[in-house]
Amino acid sequence: MSAEGGRLPDTGSGSATLVAGAAAVLLALGAATLWYSRRRGGARTR
């Protein structure tokens, strides 16, 4: 695999990349859920 953009070159163990990917996905999911729920709540509450 070649390093793309600002990605760091693979250091041998793919677990670090896996953990980073999982953390990014969780962060994105959490942010999206928070934003969506807040938007819905704001629209519903008078």
mmCIF file of the C-alpha atoms, coordinates in Angstrom:
data_MODEL
# 
_entry.id   MODEL 
# 
loop_
_atom_site.group_PDB 
_atom_site.id 
_atom_site.type_symbol 
_atom_site.label_atom_id 
_atom_site.label_alt_id 
_atom_site.label_comp_id 
_atom_site.label_asym_id 
_atom_site.label_entity_id 
_atom_site.label_seq_id 
_atom_site.pdbx_PDB_ins_code 
_atom_site.Cartn_x 
_atom_site.Cartn_y 
_atom_site.Cartn_z 
_atom_site.occupancy 
_atom_site.B_iso_or_equiv 
_atom_site.pdbx_formal_charge 
_atom_site.auth_seq_id 
_atom_site.auth_comp_id 
_atom_site.auth_asym_id 
_atom_site.auth_atom_id 
_atom_site.pdbx_PDB_model_num 
ATOM 1  C CA . MET A 1 1  ? 0.000   0.000  0.000  1.00 0.00 ? 1  MET A CA 1 
ATOM 2  C CA . SER A 1 2  ? 1.267   3.471  -0.809 1.00 0.00 ? 2  SER A CA 1 
ATOM 3  C CA . ALA A 1 3  ? 0.997   6.413  1.558  1.00 0.00 ? 3  ALA A CA 1 
ATOM 4  C CA . GLU A 1 4  ? -1.666  8.855  0.366  1.00 0.00 ? 4  GLU A CA 1 
ATOM 5  C CA . GLY A 1 5  ? -1.963  12.520 1.280  1.00 0.00 ? 5  GLY A CA 1 
ATOM 6  C CA . GLY A 1 6  ? -1.163  13.090 4.952  1.00 0.00 ? 6  GLY A CA 1 
ATOM 7  C CA . ARG A 1 7  ? -1.395  9.411  5.870  1.00 0.00 ? 7  ARG A CA 1 
ATOM 8  C CA . LEU A 1 8  ? 1.539   7.948  7.729  1.00 0.00 ? 8  LEU A CA 1 
ATOM 9  C CA . PRO A 1 9  ? 3.375   5.038  6.111  1.00 0.00 ? 9  PRO A CA 1 
ATOM 10 C CA . ASP A 1 10 ? 2.420   1.626  7.461  1.00 0.00 ? 10 ASP A CA 1 
ATOM 11 C CA . THR A 1 11 ? 4.748   0.692  10.308 1.00 0.00 ? 11 THR A CA 1 
ATOM 12 C CA . GLY A 1 12 ? 4.217   -3.035 9.914  1.00 0.00 ? 12 GLY A CA 1 
ATOM 13 C CA . SER A 1 13 ? 1.280   -3.642 12.252 1.00 0.00 ? 13 SER A CA 1 
ATOM 14 C CA . GLY A 1 14 ? -2.132  -2.946 10.755 1.00 0.00 ? 14 GLY A CA 1 
ATOM 15 C CA . SER A 1 15 ? -3.755  -2.852 14.196 1.00 0.00 ? 15 SER A CA 1 
ATOM 16 C CA . ALA A 1 16 ? -2.800  0.821  14.603 1.00 0.00 ? 16 ALA A CA 1 
ATOM 17 C CA . THR A 1 17 ? -4.498  1.674  11.310 1.00 0.00 ? 17 THR A CA 1 
ATOM 18 C CA . LEU A 1 18 ? -7.519  -0.405 12.313 1.00 0.00 ? 18 LEU A CA 1 
ATOM 19 C CA . VAL A 1 19 ? -7.815  1.369  15.674 1.00 0.00 ? 19 VAL A CA 1 
ATOM 20 C CA . ALA A 1 20 ? -7.424  4.774  14.023 1.00 0.00 ? 20 ALA A CA 1 
ATOM 21 C CA . GLY A 1 21 ? -10.092 3.890  11.458 1.00 0.00 ? 21 GLY A CA 1 
ATOM 22 C CA . ALA A 1 22 ? -12.485 2.626  14.130 1.00 0.00 ? 22 ALA A CA 1 
ATOM 23 C CA . ALA A 1 23 ? -11.923 5.767  16.218 1.00 0.00 ? 23 ALA A CA 1 
ATOM 24 C CA . ALA A 1 24 ? -12.578 7.989  13.196 1.00 0.00 ? 24 ALA A CA 1 
ATOM 25 C CA . VAL A 1 25 ? -15.785 6.104  12.367 1.00 0.00 ? 25 VAL A CA 1 
ATOM 26 C CA . LEU A 1 26 ? -16.994 6.282  15.974 1.00 0.00 ? 26 LEU A CA 1 
ATOM 27 C CA . LEU A 1 27 ? -16.202 10.003 16.123 1.00 0.00 ? 27 LEU A CA 1 
ATOM 28 C CA . ALA A 1 28 ? -18.055 10.664 12.864 1.00 0.00 ? 28 ALA A CA 1 
ATOM 29 C CA . LEU A 1 29 ? -21.041 8.585  13.995 1.00 0.00 ? 29 LEU A CA 1 
ATOM 30 C CA . GLY A 1 30 ? -21.183 10.319 17.364 1.00 0.00 ? 30 GLY A CA 1 
ATOM 31 C CA . ALA A 1 31 ? -20.948 13.782 15.831 1.00 0.00 ? 31 ALA A CA 1 
ATOM 32 C CA . ALA A 1 32 ? -23.612 12.989 13.220 1.00 0.00 ? 32 ALA A CA 1 
ATOM 33 C CA . THR A 1 33 ? -25.969 11.531 15.832 1.00 0.00 ? 33 THR A CA 1 
ATOM 34 C CA . LEU A 1 34 ? -25.474 14.492 18.163 1.00 0.00 ? 34 LEU A CA 1 
ATOM 35 C CA . TRP A 1 35 ? -26.017 17.019 15.345 1.00 0.00 ? 35 TRP A CA 1 
ATOM 36 C CA . TYR A 1 36 ? -29.079 15.186 14.011 1.00 0.00 ? 36 TYR A CA 1 
ATOM 37 C CA . SER A 1 37 ? -30.707 14.715 17.415 1.00 0.00 ? 37 SER A CA 1 
ATOM 38 C CA . ARG A 1 38 ? -30.024 18.332 18.355 1.00 0.00 ? 38 ARG A CA 1 
ATOM 39 C CA . ARG A 1 39 ? -31.462 19.528 15.047 1.00 0.00 ? 39 ARG A CA 1 
ATOM 40 C CA . ARG A 1 40 ? -34.570 17.379 15.459 1.00 0.00 ? 40 ARG A CA 1 
ATOM 41 C CA . GLY A 1 41 ? -34.988 18.385 19.094 1.00 0.00 ? 41 GLY A CA 1 
ATOM 42 C CA . GLY A 1 42 ? -34.672 22.063 18.214 1.00 0.00 ? 42 GLY A CA 1 
ATOM 43 C CA . ALA A 1 43 ? -37.253 21.713 15.459 1.00 0.00 ? 43 ALA A CA 1 
ATOM 44 C CA . ARG A 1 44 ? -39.657 19.789 17.704 1.00 0.00 ? 44 ARG A CA 1 
ATOM 45 C CA . THR A 1 45 ? -39.361 21.806 20.900 1.00 0.00 ? 45 THR A CA 1 
ATOM 46 C CA . ARG A 1 46 ? -41.198 25.128 20.855 1.00 0.00 ? 46 ARG A CA 1 
# 
